[in-house]
Coordinates of C-alpha atoms (C1' of nucleotides) in Angstrom, one line a residue:
Chain A
X1 CA 110.1 97.1 133.2
X2 CA 112.3 94.7 130.2
X3 CA 115.2 95.3 130.7
X4 CA 116.8 93.4 126.9
X5 CA 115.7 96.2 124.2
X6 CA 120.3 96.6 123.1
X7 CA 119.6 94.9 119.8
X8 CA 117.7 97.0 118.8
X9 CA 121.1 99.0 118.7
X10 CA 122.3 102.9 118.4
X11 CA 124.3 101.3 115.1
X12 CA 123.4 101.7 112.4
X13 CA 120.6 100.0 110.3
X14 CA 121.6 96.8 107.5
X15 CA 120.5 98.0 104.4
X16 CA 116.8 97.3 104.2
X17 CA 116.9 97.9 99.9
X18 CA 114.1 99.5 99.2
X19 CA 112.1 97.5 98.6
X20 CA 108.8 98.0 96.4
X21 CA 105.9 96.6 96.6
X22 CA 102.9 97.1 94.2
X23 CA 99.5 99.3 94.7
X24 CA 100.3 102.9 95.3
X25 CA 98.2 105.4 95.4
X26 CA 97.3 109.6 95.3
X27 CA 99.2 112.0 97.2
X28 CA 97.1 114.4 97.4
X29 CA 93.8 112.3 98.2
X30 CA 91.1 114.2 98.1
X31 CA 92.1 115.3 94.8
X32 CA 91.2 112.2 92.7
X33 CA 90.2 110.1 95.5
X34 CA 87.4 111.7 97.9
X35 CA 85.6 114.9 95.0
X36 CA 83.2 113.1 94.4
X37 CA 80.8 115.1 94.0
X38 CA 81.2 116.3 90.7
X39 CA 81.8 114.6 87.2
X40 CA 79.2 112.3 88.7
X41 CA 80.2 108.3 88.1
X42 CA 79.7 107.7 84.6
X43 CA 76.0 106.4 84.6
X44 CA 76.1 103.1 86.2
X45 CA 72.4 101.1 84.4
X46 CA 73.7 102.6 81.1
X47 CA 75.8 101.6 78.8
X48 CA 75.6 97.7 77.1
X49 CA 72.5 99.8 75.8
X50 CA 74.8 99.8 73.1
X51 CA 72.3 96.6 71.1
X52 CA 69.5 98.7 69.7
X53 CA 70.1 101.7 70.3
X54 CA 73.3 102.3 67.2
X55 CA 72.3 102.0 63.8
X56 CA 75.6 103.2 62.1
X57 CA 79.0 101.5 62.6
X58 CA 77.9 98.6 63.5
X59 CA 80.7 95.9 61.5
X60 CA 83.4 97.8 62.9
X61 CA 84.2 94.5 62.9
X62 CA 83.7 93.6 59.4
X63 CA 84.1 90.2 59.4
X64 CA 86.9 90.1 60.8
X65 CA 88.1 87.0 62.6
X66 CA 89.2 87.8 66.9
X67 CA 91.3 85.3 69.1
X68 CA 91.5 85.5 73.2
X69 CA 94.3 84.1 74.7
X70 CA 92.3 82.7 77.9
X71 CA 95.8 83.0 79.9
X72 CA 95.3 86.0 82.4
X73 CA 91.3 87.6 80.7
X74 CA 88.8 86.5 82.8
X75 CA 86.0 84.6 82.0
X76 CA 84.3 86.8 82.1
X77 CA 85.7 89.8 80.4
X78 CA 86.1 87.5 77.5
X79 CA 83.1 86.5 77.3
X80 CA 81.6 90.2 77.4
X81 CA 85.2 91.3 74.4
X82 CA 83.1 87.9 72.3
X83 CA 79.6 88.8 72.2
X84 CA 80.6 92.7 71.0
X85 CA 82.8 92.1 69.0
X86 CA 80.5 90.1 67.1
X87 CA 78.0 91.9 67.9
X88 CA 79.6 94.3 66.2
X89 CA 80.3 91.8 62.9
X90 CA 83.4 90.4 63.9
X91 CA 84.1 86.9 64.3
X92 CA 85.9 84.5 66.6
X93 CA 87.7 81.7 66.7
X94 CA 87.8 79.4 69.5
X95 CA 91.6 78.4 68.9
X96 CA 94.0 79.4 66.9
X97 CA 95.0 76.7 64.8
X98 CA 99.0 77.1 63.6
X99 CA 98.6 76.4 60.0
X100 CA 95.3 79.2 59.4
X101 CA 93.1 78.6 56.6
X102 CA 90.9 80.5 58.5
X103 CA 93.5 83.2 59.4
X104 CA 93.1 84.5 62.6
X105 CA 92.9 88.9 62.0
X106 CA 93.4 89.7 66.1
X107 CA 95.2 88.1 68.6
X108 CA 93.6 89.0 71.9
X109 CA 95.7 88.9 74.8
X110 CA 95.3 90.4 78.8
X111 CA 97.0 93.8 79.0
X112 CA 98.6 92.2 82.1
X113 CA 100.7 90.0 80.7
X114 CA 104.2 90.7 80.9
X115 CA 105.9 90.8 77.0
X116 CA 108.9 88.4 78.0
X117 CA 106.4 85.7 80.0
X118 CA 104.2 85.2 76.5
X119 CA 107.9 84.8 75.2
X120 CA 108.9 82.0 77.5
X121 CA 105.6 80.7 76.2
X122 CA 106.4 80.3 73.3
X123 CA 110.0 79.4 73.2
X124 CA 108.9 76.1 75.5
X125 CA 105.9 76.2 73.0
X126 CA 107.1 76.3 69.9
X127 CA 110.9 76.2 69.1
X128 CA 110.0 74.0 66.5
X129 CA 108.1 76.2 64.9
X130 CA 109.7 79.5 64.0
X131 CA 108.4 79.7 60.5
X132 CA 104.9 79.0 61.6
X133 CA 103.4 81.9 64.1
X134 CA 105.6 83.5 61.7
X135 CA 103.0 83.1 59.2
X136 CA 100.8 83.7 61.7
X137 CA 102.0 86.3 62.9
X138 CA 102.4 87.9 59.7
X139 CA 98.8 87.8 59.6
X140 CA 97.0 88.5 62.2
X141 CA 98.1 91.4 64.9
X142 CA 98.2 90.5 68.3
X143 CA 97.1 92.9 70.7
X144 CA 96.4 94.3 73.9
X145 CA 92.9 93.8 75.4
X146 CA 92.5 96.8 76.1
X147 CA 92.9 98.0 72.7
X148 CA 89.6 96.6 71.6
X149 CA 87.8 97.9 75.0
X150 CA 88.6 101.0 73.1
X151 CA 87.9 100.1 70.0
X152 CA 84.3 99.2 71.2
X153 CA 84.3 102.4 73.0
X154 CA 85.1 104.6 70.2
X155 CA 83.1 102.3 67.7
X156 CA 86.4 102.1 65.3
X157 CA 89.5 100.5 64.6
X158 CA 92.0 102.4 66.7
X159 CA 95.4 102.7 66.5
X160 CA 96.8 99.7 67.6
X161 CA 100.8 101.2 67.9
X162 CA 101.0 100.8 71.1
X163 CA 99.0 97.3 71.5
X164 CA 100.3 96.2 68.9
X165 CA 102.9 93.4 70.1
X166 CA 104.0 91.9 66.4
X167 CA 108.0 93.8 66.3
X168 CA 107.8 92.8 69.3
X169 CA 107.6 89.0 69.0
X170 CA 109.0 88.2 65.5
X171 CA 111.5 90.0 66.5
X172 CA 111.9 87.2 69.1
X173 CA 110.7 84.6 67.3
X174 CA 113.2 85.0 65.3
X175 CA 116.6 85.8 67.7
X176 CA 115.9 82.3 69.5
X177 CA 115.4 80.5 65.7
X178 CA 119.1 81.5 65.6
X179 CA 119.5 80.6 68.9
X180 CA 117.9 77.1 68.1
X181 CA 120.3 76.4 65.7
X182 CA 122.9 76.1 68.0
X183 CA 122.3 73.4 70.3
X184 CA 122.1 74.4 73.4
X185 CA 118.6 74.7 74.6
X186 CA 117.2 74.6 77.5
X187 CA 114.1 74.4 78.2
X188 CA 114.0 77.0 80.3
X189 CA 112.0 76.0 83.4
X190 CA 109.7 78.4 83.2
X191 CA 107.1 79.4 85.8
X192 CA 103.0 80.2 83.7
X193 CA 101.9 82.7 82.7
X194 CA 100.7 84.4 85.5
X195 CA 103.2 85.6 86.6
X196 CA 102.5 89.9 86.4
X197 CA 98.8 89.8 87.8
X198 CA 98.7 88.9 91.6
X199 CA 100.7 90.2 92.7
X200 CA 101.4 89.2 95.4
X201 CA 100.3 86.1 95.1
X202 CA 98.7 83.5 97.7
X203 CA 95.9 85.3 97.0
X204 CA 94.1 87.1 100.6
X205 CA 90.9 87.8 101.3
X206 CA 91.1 90.3 103.3
X207 CA 87.6 90.2 104.7
X208 CA 84.3 89.7 104.7
X209 CA 81.4 91.8 106.0
X210 CA 80.5 91.8 108.7
X211 CA 76.9 92.8 107.9
X212 CA 76.5 90.0 104.8
X213 CA 78.0 87.5 107.9
X214 CA 76.2 87.9 110.5
X215 CA 73.3 88.9 109.0
X216 CA 73.7 85.0 107.4
X217 CA 73.6 83.5 110.5
X218 CA 71.0 85.6 112.9
X219 CA 68.3 86.6 110.5
X220 CA 68.7 83.7 107.9
X221 CA 70.2 81.6 109.6
X222 CA 71.8 79.9 107.5
X223 CA 75.0 79.1 107.0
X224 CA 75.8 78.3 103.5
X225 CA 76.5 81.2 102.2
X226 CA 80.1 81.4 104.1
X227 CA 80.7 78.1 102.5
X228 CA 80.2 78.1 99.1
X229 CA 83.2 79.5 97.7
X230 CA 82.9 78.8 93.7
X231 CA 85.9 77.8 93.8
X232 CA 86.2 75.0 91.4
X233 CA 85.5 76.1 87.4
X234 CA 87.8 78.5 86.5
X235 CA 89.8 75.2 85.2
X236 CA 88.2 76.7 81.6
X237 CA 90.8 78.8 81.2
X238 CA 93.2 75.8 81.8
X239 CA 91.8 73.4 79.3
X240 CA 90.4 75.2 76.4
X241 CA 94.4 76.4 76.9
X242 CA 94.7 72.7 76.3
X243 CA 93.3 72.3 73.0
X244 CA 94.9 75.8 71.6
X245 CA 98.0 74.9 73.4
X246 CA 99.3 78.7 72.7
X247 CA 101.0 80.4 75.3
X248 CA 101.3 77.2 77.0
X249 CA 103.1 76.3 80.0
X250 CA 103.4 73.1 79.9
X251 CA 104.6 72.1 83.4
X252 CA 101.1 74.4 85.0
X253 CA 98.6 76.2 83.5
X254 CA 96.8 75.3 86.8
X255 CA 95.4 78.3 87.9
X256 CA 95.7 79.1 91.7
X257 CA 92.6 81.1 93.0
X258 CA 89.6 81.1 90.3
X259 CA 86.9 83.4 90.8
X260 CA 84.9 83.9 88.2
X261 CA 85.2 87.9 88.9
X262 CA 88.9 87.8 90.2
X263 CA 90.5 90.2 88.2
X264 CA 87.2 92.8 89.2
X265 CA 88.3 91.9 92.7
X266 CA 92.1 92.5 91.9
X267 CA 91.7 96.2 91.3
X268 CA 89.5 96.8 93.8
X269 CA 92.2 94.8 95.9
X270 CA 94.3 97.6 94.4
X271 CA 91.8 100.3 95.2
X272 CA 90.7 99.0 99.2
X273 CA 94.9 99.8 100.0
X274 CA 94.8 103.0 98.5
X275 CA 92.6 104.1 101.1
X276 CA 93.5 102.7 104.0
X277 CA 97.0 103.5 103.4
X278 CA 96.2 106.8 103.3
X279 CA 94.2 106.9 106.7
X280 CA 90.8 106.3 104.6
X281 CA 89.9 104.1 106.7
X282 CA 85.9 103.1 105.8
X283 CA 86.3 103.6 102.7
X284 CA 88.8 100.9 102.5
X285 CA 86.2 99.0 105.4
X286 CA 83.5 99.3 102.4
X287 CA 85.6 98.7 100.3
X288 CA 86.9 95.2 101.3
X289 CA 83.3 94.5 101.9
X290 CA 81.7 94.7 98.7
X291 CA 85.8 92.9 97.0
X292 CA 83.9 90.0 100.3
X293 CA 80.3 90.2 98.3
X294 CA 82.2 89.3 94.6
X295 CA 83.6 86.8 96.6
X296 CA 81.4 85.2 96.8
X297 CA 79.1 85.5 94.0
X298 CA 79.1 83.2 92.1
X299 CA 79.0 83.1 88.2
X300 CA 80.8 85.9 86.1
X301 CA 80.2 89.9 86.8
X302 CA 79.2 90.4 83.9
X303 CA 77.2 94.5 83.9
X304 CA 74.5 95.1 86.0
X305 CA 71.9 92.4 86.9
X306 CA 74.8 90.5 88.3
X307 CA 75.7 94.1 90.3
X308 CA 72.1 94.2 91.7
X309 CA 72.3 91.6 93.2
X310 CA 75.9 92.3 95.4
X311 CA 75.7 93.6 98.8
X312 CA 77.2 96.3 100.4
X313 CA 77.6 97.7 96.2
X314 CA 76.3 100.5 97.0
X315 CA 76.3 103.3 93.3
X316 CA 80.6 103.7 93.9
X317 CA 82.0 100.9 93.5
X318 CA 78.8 99.4 91.1
X319 CA 80.8 101.8 88.6
X320 CA 83.8 101.1 89.2
X321 CA 82.7 97.3 88.8
X322 CA 81.1 97.7 85.2
X323 CA 84.5 100.2 84.7
X324 CA 86.5 96.9 85.0
X325 CA 84.4 94.7 83.3
X326 CA 83.7 97.0 79.8
X327 CA 87.7 98.4 80.2
X328 CA 90.2 96.2 81.7
X329 CA 90.9 98.6 84.0
X330 CA 90.4 101.1 86.3
X331 CA 91.4 105.2 86.0
X332 CA 90.8 105.8 89.1
X333 CA 93.3 102.8 90.7
X334 CA 95.5 103.1 87.4
X335 CA 96.0 107.2 88.3
X336 CA 96.8 106.2 92.0
X337 CA 99.3 103.9 91.3
X338 CA 101.6 106.6 88.6
X339 CA 101.3 108.4 91.1
X340 CA 104.8 108.5 93.1
X341 CA 104.1 110.3 96.9
X342 CA 101.9 107.8 95.8
X343 CA 104.6 105.2 96.2
X344 CA 105.8 105.9 99.3
X345 CA 103.2 106.8 101.3
X346 CA 103.1 102.5 100.5
X347 CA 106.3 101.8 100.9
X348 CA 106.5 103.8 104.0
X349 CA 103.2 102.9 105.1
X350 CA 104.6 99.0 105.0
X351 CA 107.2 99.7 108.0
X352 CA 106.1 98.0 111.1
X353 CA 105.7 100.9 113.4
X354 CA 105.0 104.3 110.7
X355 CA 100.8 104.5 109.3
X356 CA 99.5 107.1 107.7
X357 CA 100.6 110.6 110.2
X358 CA 103.8 109.5 109.7
X359 CA 104.3 107.8 106.3
X360 CA 102.5 111.2 105.1
X361 CA 105.0 113.4 107.3
X362 CA 107.7 112.5 105.0
X363 CA 106.1 112.6 102.3
X364 CA 104.6 115.7 102.5
X365 CA 109.0 116.1 103.9
X366 CA 110.1 114.7 100.3
X367 CA 111.2 111.0 101.6
X368 CA 110.4 108.7 98.8
X369 CA 113.2 105.9 99.7
X370 CA 114.2 103.6 103.1
X371 CA 117.6 104.9 101.9
X372 CA 116.0 108.6 102.8
X373 CA 114.6 107.2 105.9
X374 CA 117.6 105.4 107.6
X375 CA 119.6 109.7 106.5
X376 CA 117.6 111.9 108.0
X377 CA 115.2 110.3 109.7
X378 CA 115.0 109.9 113.3
X379 CA 113.0 106.2 113.5
X380 CA 111.0 105.0 117.1
X381 CA 112.4 101.8 118.3
X382 CA 110.2 100.4 116.3
X383 CA 109.9 101.6 113.2
X384 CA 114.3 100.9 113.1
X385 CA 113.2 97.0 113.9
X386 CA 110.5 97.5 110.9
X387 CA 113.7 98.9 108.7
X388 CA 115.8 96.2 109.6
X389 CA 113.8 94.0 108.4
X390 CA 111.6 95.8 106.1
X391 CA 112.1 93.0 103.2
X392 CA 112.0 90.2 105.5
X393 CA 109.1 91.3 106.8
X394 CA 106.8 91.8 103.5
X395 CA 107.4 87.8 103.5
X396 CA 105.6 85.0 104.5
X397 CA 106.6 81.3 105.8
X398 CA 105.2 78.3 105.6
X399 CA 103.1 76.7 107.7
X400 CA 106.4 74.3 108.2
X401 CA 107.8 77.2 108.7
X402 CA 105.6 77.8 111.7
X403 CA 105.1 74.3 113.7
X404 CA 108.8 75.2 113.6
X405 CA 109.5 77.3 115.8
X406 CA 106.2 76.9 117.3
X407 CA 108.0 74.0 118.6
X408 CA 111.4 76.1 120.3
X409 CA 109.1 78.1 121.9
X410 CA 106.9 75.1 123.2
X411 CA 109.8 73.3 124.3
X412 CA 111.6 76.4 126.4
X413 CA 109.0 76.9 128.0
X414 CA 108.1 72.9 128.9
X415 CA 111.7 73.3 130.0
X416 CA 110.6 75.9 132.7
X417 CA 107.9 74.7 133.5
X418 CA 104.6 71.9 132.9
X419 CA 101.5 71.6 131.8
X420 CA 101.0 74.4 129.8
X421 CA 98.9 74.7 126.7
X422 CA 98.8 76.0 123.5
X423 CA 97.5 77.1 120.5
X424 CA 99.1 78.7 117.3
X425 CA 96.6 80.9 116.4
X426 CA 96.0 83.9 112.9
X427 CA 96.0 83.3 109.9
X428 CA 97.7 79.9 110.7
X429 CA 94.5 78.4 112.3
X430 CA 92.2 79.7 109.1
X431 CA 94.4 76.6 107.5
X432 CA 96.7 78.8 105.0
X433 CA 99.2 78.1 103.8
X434 CA 101.7 80.7 103.9
X435 CA 101.6 83.2 107.3
X436 CA 102.9 86.6 108.0
X437 CA 103.8 85.7 111.0
X438 CA 103.7 83.7 115.0
X439 CA 100.8 84.8 116.8
X440 CA 100.9 81.8 120.2
X441 CA 98.6 81.9 122.1
X442 CA 99.3 79.8 125.4
X443 CA 97.7 78.9 129.3
X444 CA 97.8 77.2 132.0
X445 CA 95.1 74.7 134.2
X446 CA 96.5 75.7 137.6
X447 CA 95.1 79.2 136.4
X448 CA 98.0 81.1 138.1
X449 CA 101.2 80.0 136.9
X450 CA 100.3 81.9 133.7
X451 CA 101.4 85.0 135.4
X452 CA 105.0 84.4 135.5
X453 CA 105.8 82.3 133.0
X454 CA 106.5 85.3 130.2
X455 CA 110.1 87.2 131.7
X456 CA 111.7 83.8 132.3
X457 CA 110.8 82.5 128.8
X458 CA 111.9 85.7 127.2
X459 CA 114.9 85.8 129.1
X460 CA 115.8 82.3 128.5
X461 CA 114.7 82.1 123.9
X462 CA 116.9 85.4 123.8
X463 CA 119.8 83.9 125.5
X464 CA 119.2 80.2 122.7
X465 CA 120.1 83.2 120.7
X466 CA 116.2 82.9 119.6
X467 CA 115.3 86.2 119.9
X468 CA 116.6 88.9 117.5
X469 CA 114.5 91.7 119.0
X470 CA 112.0 92.7 121.1
X471 CA 109.4 95.2 119.8
X472 CA 107.9 95.3 124.2
X473 CA 106.7 92.8 126.6
X474 CA 103.5 94.0 128.3
X475 CA 102.9 92.5 132.0
X476 CA 98.6 93.3 131.8
X477 CA 95.7 92.3 132.0
X478 CA 96.9 89.0 129.7
X479 CA 100.5 88.6 129.1
X480 CA 102.3 89.3 125.8
X481 CA 105.3 89.6 123.5
X482 CA 106.1 90.8 120.5
X483 CA 109.4 90.1 118.6
X484 CA 111.1 88.5 115.7
X485 CA 113.3 85.6 116.1
X486 CA 115.2 83.9 114.0
X487 CA 115.6 79.7 113.6
X488 CA 119.2 78.5 113.3
X489 CA 119.3 76.6 110.3
X490 CA 120.5 78.5 107.6
X491 CA 119.4 81.3 104.6
X492 CA 116.4 81.4 107.9
X493 CA 114.1 84.7 108.1
X494 CA 113.3 86.8 110.4
X495 CA 109.9 85.8 112.0
X496 CA 107.4 88.4 113.6
X497 CA 106.4 85.7 116.6
X498 CA 103.7 87.1 119.6
X499 CA 103.0 85.2 122.4
X500 CA 99.6 85.8 124.5
X501 CA 98.9 84.5 127.5
X502 CA 96.1 85.2 128.7
X503 CA 93.9 83.6 132.1
X504 CA 92.9 79.7 131.8
X505 CA 89.0 81.2 132.2
X506 CA 89.7 83.6 129.7
X507 CA 91.4 81.4 126.8
X508 CA 88.5 81.3 124.3
X509 CA 87.6 84.4 124.3
X510 CA 91.7 85.6 123.4
X511 CA 92.0 82.3 121.1
X512 CA 88.4 83.3 119.4
X513 CA 90.3 86.8 119.3
X514 CA 94.1 86.1 118.2
X515 CA 92.1 83.7 115.2
X516 CA 90.4 86.1 113.6
X517 CA 90.0 87.5 110.2
X518 CA 90.5 91.0 111.1
X519 CA 87.0 91.4 108.7
X520 CA 85.1 88.2 110.5
X521 CA 86.0 89.3 114.5
X522 CA 85.5 93.0 113.4
X523 CA 82.3 91.6 112.8
X524 CA 81.9 89.1 115.6
X525 CA 82.3 91.7 117.8
X526 CA 80.1 94.2 116.5
X527 CA 77.4 91.8 116.4
X528 CA 77.1 90.9 120.0
X529 CA 77.7 95.3 120.5
X530 CA 74.1 94.9 118.2
X531 CA 73.0 92.1 121.1
X532 CA 73.4 94.5 123.8
X533 CA 76.8 92.3 124.5
X534 CA 79.9 93.3 124.7
X535 CA 82.9 90.8 122.9
X536 CA 86.6 91.5 124.0
X537 CA 90.5 89.0 124.6
X538 CA 88.6 88.5 127.1
X539 CA 85.4 87.6 128.1
X540 CA 82.0 87.6 126.3
X541 CA 80.2 90.0 128.8
X542 CA 75.8 91.4 128.7
X543 CA 74.1 93.2 130.0
X544 CA 76.2 95.4 128.4
X545 CA 75.7 99.5 128.6
X546 CA 76.3 102.2 126.5
X547 CA 75.0 105.7 126.9
X548 CA 76.1 107.4 123.3
X549 CA 78.5 104.6 122.6
X550 CA 79.7 104.7 125.8
X551 CA 80.2 102.2 128.2
X552 CA 78.5 103.6 131.2
X553 CA 78.0 99.6 132.7
X554 CA 80.6 96.6 132.5
X555 CA 77.9 93.9 131.4
X556 CA 78.6 90.8 133.3
X557 CA 80.8 88.4 131.6
X558 CA 79.4 84.5 130.0
X559 CA 81.4 81.6 130.8
X560 CA 82.8 81.2 128.1
X561 CA 84.5 77.7 127.9
X562 CA 85.0 76.9 124.5
X563 CA 84.5 79.3 121.6
X564 CA 81.9 76.8 120.7
X565 CA 79.9 78.7 123.8
X566 CA 81.0 81.5 122.2
X567 CA 79.2 81.5 119.2
X568 CA 76.1 79.9 120.7
X569 CA 75.3 82.9 123.7
X570 CA 75.9 84.6 120.7
X571 CA 72.7 82.8 118.5
X572 CA 75.5 82.1 115.9
X573 CA 75.4 79.0 113.9
X574 CA 79.8 77.4 114.8
X575 CA 82.2 78.7 112.0
X576 CA 85.6 76.5 112.9
X577 CA 88.9 78.4 112.2
X578 CA 89.4 78.3 107.9
X579 CA 85.3 79.4 107.9
X580 CA 86.4 82.8 109.5
X581 CA 88.8 83.6 106.8
X582 CA 87.4 86.5 104.8
Chain B
dA1 C1' 73.5 112.4 109.4
dG2 C1' 76.1 109.0 111.8
dG3 C1' 78.4 104.5 112.7
dC4 C1' 81.8 101.5 111.2
dG5 C1' 85.8 96.6 117.1
dG6 C1' 87.7 96.8 121.7
dT7 C1' 92.2 97.2 123.9
dA8 C1' 96.4 97.7 124.8
dC9 C1' 101.4 99.8 123.9
dT10 C1' 104.9 104.6 123.1
dG11 C1' 106.2 108.7 123.7
Chain C
dC1 C1' 96.7 112.7 123.6
dA2 C1' 97.9 110.8 119.3
dG3 C1' 99.8 107.3 117.1
dT4 C1' 100.3 102.5 115.6
dA5 C1' 99.3 97.4 116.5
dC6 C1' 97.0 92.8 117.2
dC7 C1' 93.5 89.3 115.1
Chain D
dG1 C1' 82.2 104.0 100.6
dC2 C1' 78.2 101.2 102.5
dC3 C1' 74.4 101.7 105.5
dT4 C1' 70.9 101.4 109.1

DNA sequence: AGGCGGTACTG
DNA sequence: CAGTACC
DNA sequence: GCCT
């Protein structure tokens, strides 16, 4: 059918070095992940009943003063820990004073802040103050939050050797002090204290659950719910930081996506990816819906009181949330992440053309790295492309770059035939700052030019050297090209490019489908389904007859010239693309 | 206990 | 048909 | 794993 496949080459694929993605999981799936029945997950509602019932060791902290370094410890967790510390006889300092009349006993940092991050922060903020820093460290122990959790759990001061990073810091300070004697000390650019946590920063809300979303409209007829992303607060951290000036990055503490429950969301997202990569689609989906509910929840989640208000959070996920709130981490997730085969699964599944089945097969055959694949596995043509650009495909591009790519395609189209209309869909249309690929839709109002443009277009783009590889090209009801392009500019990366060409009268449904998010699309289709309709990229049909889920009668396609008309026909309030970014 | 979006490609 | 992809 |  389509000839330009040459590029794909038989020669060996350029080494794409194994790049590790975060997240992991556990390969012997059921073993640790699924098994629910045994060992019942710690009673959800209990806990937090510490209070009255424990007459004994109430003052484990015995007047000790604790300071929480706000960075990276989610506010919710900080509050909770602080409350507990006081409950158990400790004091909580508001700020960290270098001079220290009331000497601090413990300085608590988040478990995830990397050591070198802390060091860099100190370098930037205390280069005049080495002595005071050392004094401070003499009296106070800098410990990980996890240690504090442990103390609270066991109701005693436990050994902190693992959590205590005093010596490390002192050594570092001494080293810096020496170095400071010598004149050259450039003020490190230094990027904030949060390098480690969002393993991929651009937070991505991958989700939302159709139910909550759709039912919000239909039942309550109010969409408020969707808009009210609690975004605002979160400069609390920044403010506090300013004050304490400890570990403060001069440049910018301003955190990006501040959600009061970011910490919880992060961990659950890891679990979601894990399940999904393992092939447990629906469990992953359940997580996605739960996460969406949490993301919309405006207040810090401290316990069951808040959890009970969340839709799509059942007993299992609730218990995970409780665990995260109380201990700061999630055992199941940590376990999965430390599993080696699991890491390989993640590595493989992130390659284009590889899903859970193939990844599982490879892992089982003992492969663990991309190099293993290069040498030992017969790849499909698509997988070969995926491997060749493994690293590049993990990266996202700016909106600006999307626009440059689109510009080239548009110009080329115009040079062939005038009058086409274009729309960049996908995450770009939803307003994301960074986009993983380019989804360009185009059509022609004359009702026929859309049929013949794709092949010449792709041919020309190849000639220009703009397209570097093809995944596939089809001439179905909607003409589609999936491939790889690269801007001519020096240093440009290879990018995934999808071109979709529906007939003019199917434009709106196609745009809707290609605008996402995936969860939005699933939810609105589900909603249509429930109303006896059927929504696809091609049309919105009414009077659909299904028997046992099988469509028996296609129904009748509605005229839906605009996206608005689709919502209207479904009886839903219109949502702009950026409001579909769940 | 059953459902969880709807479609179309490759091999 | 199974597997993967697209949002 | 959650909902109906």
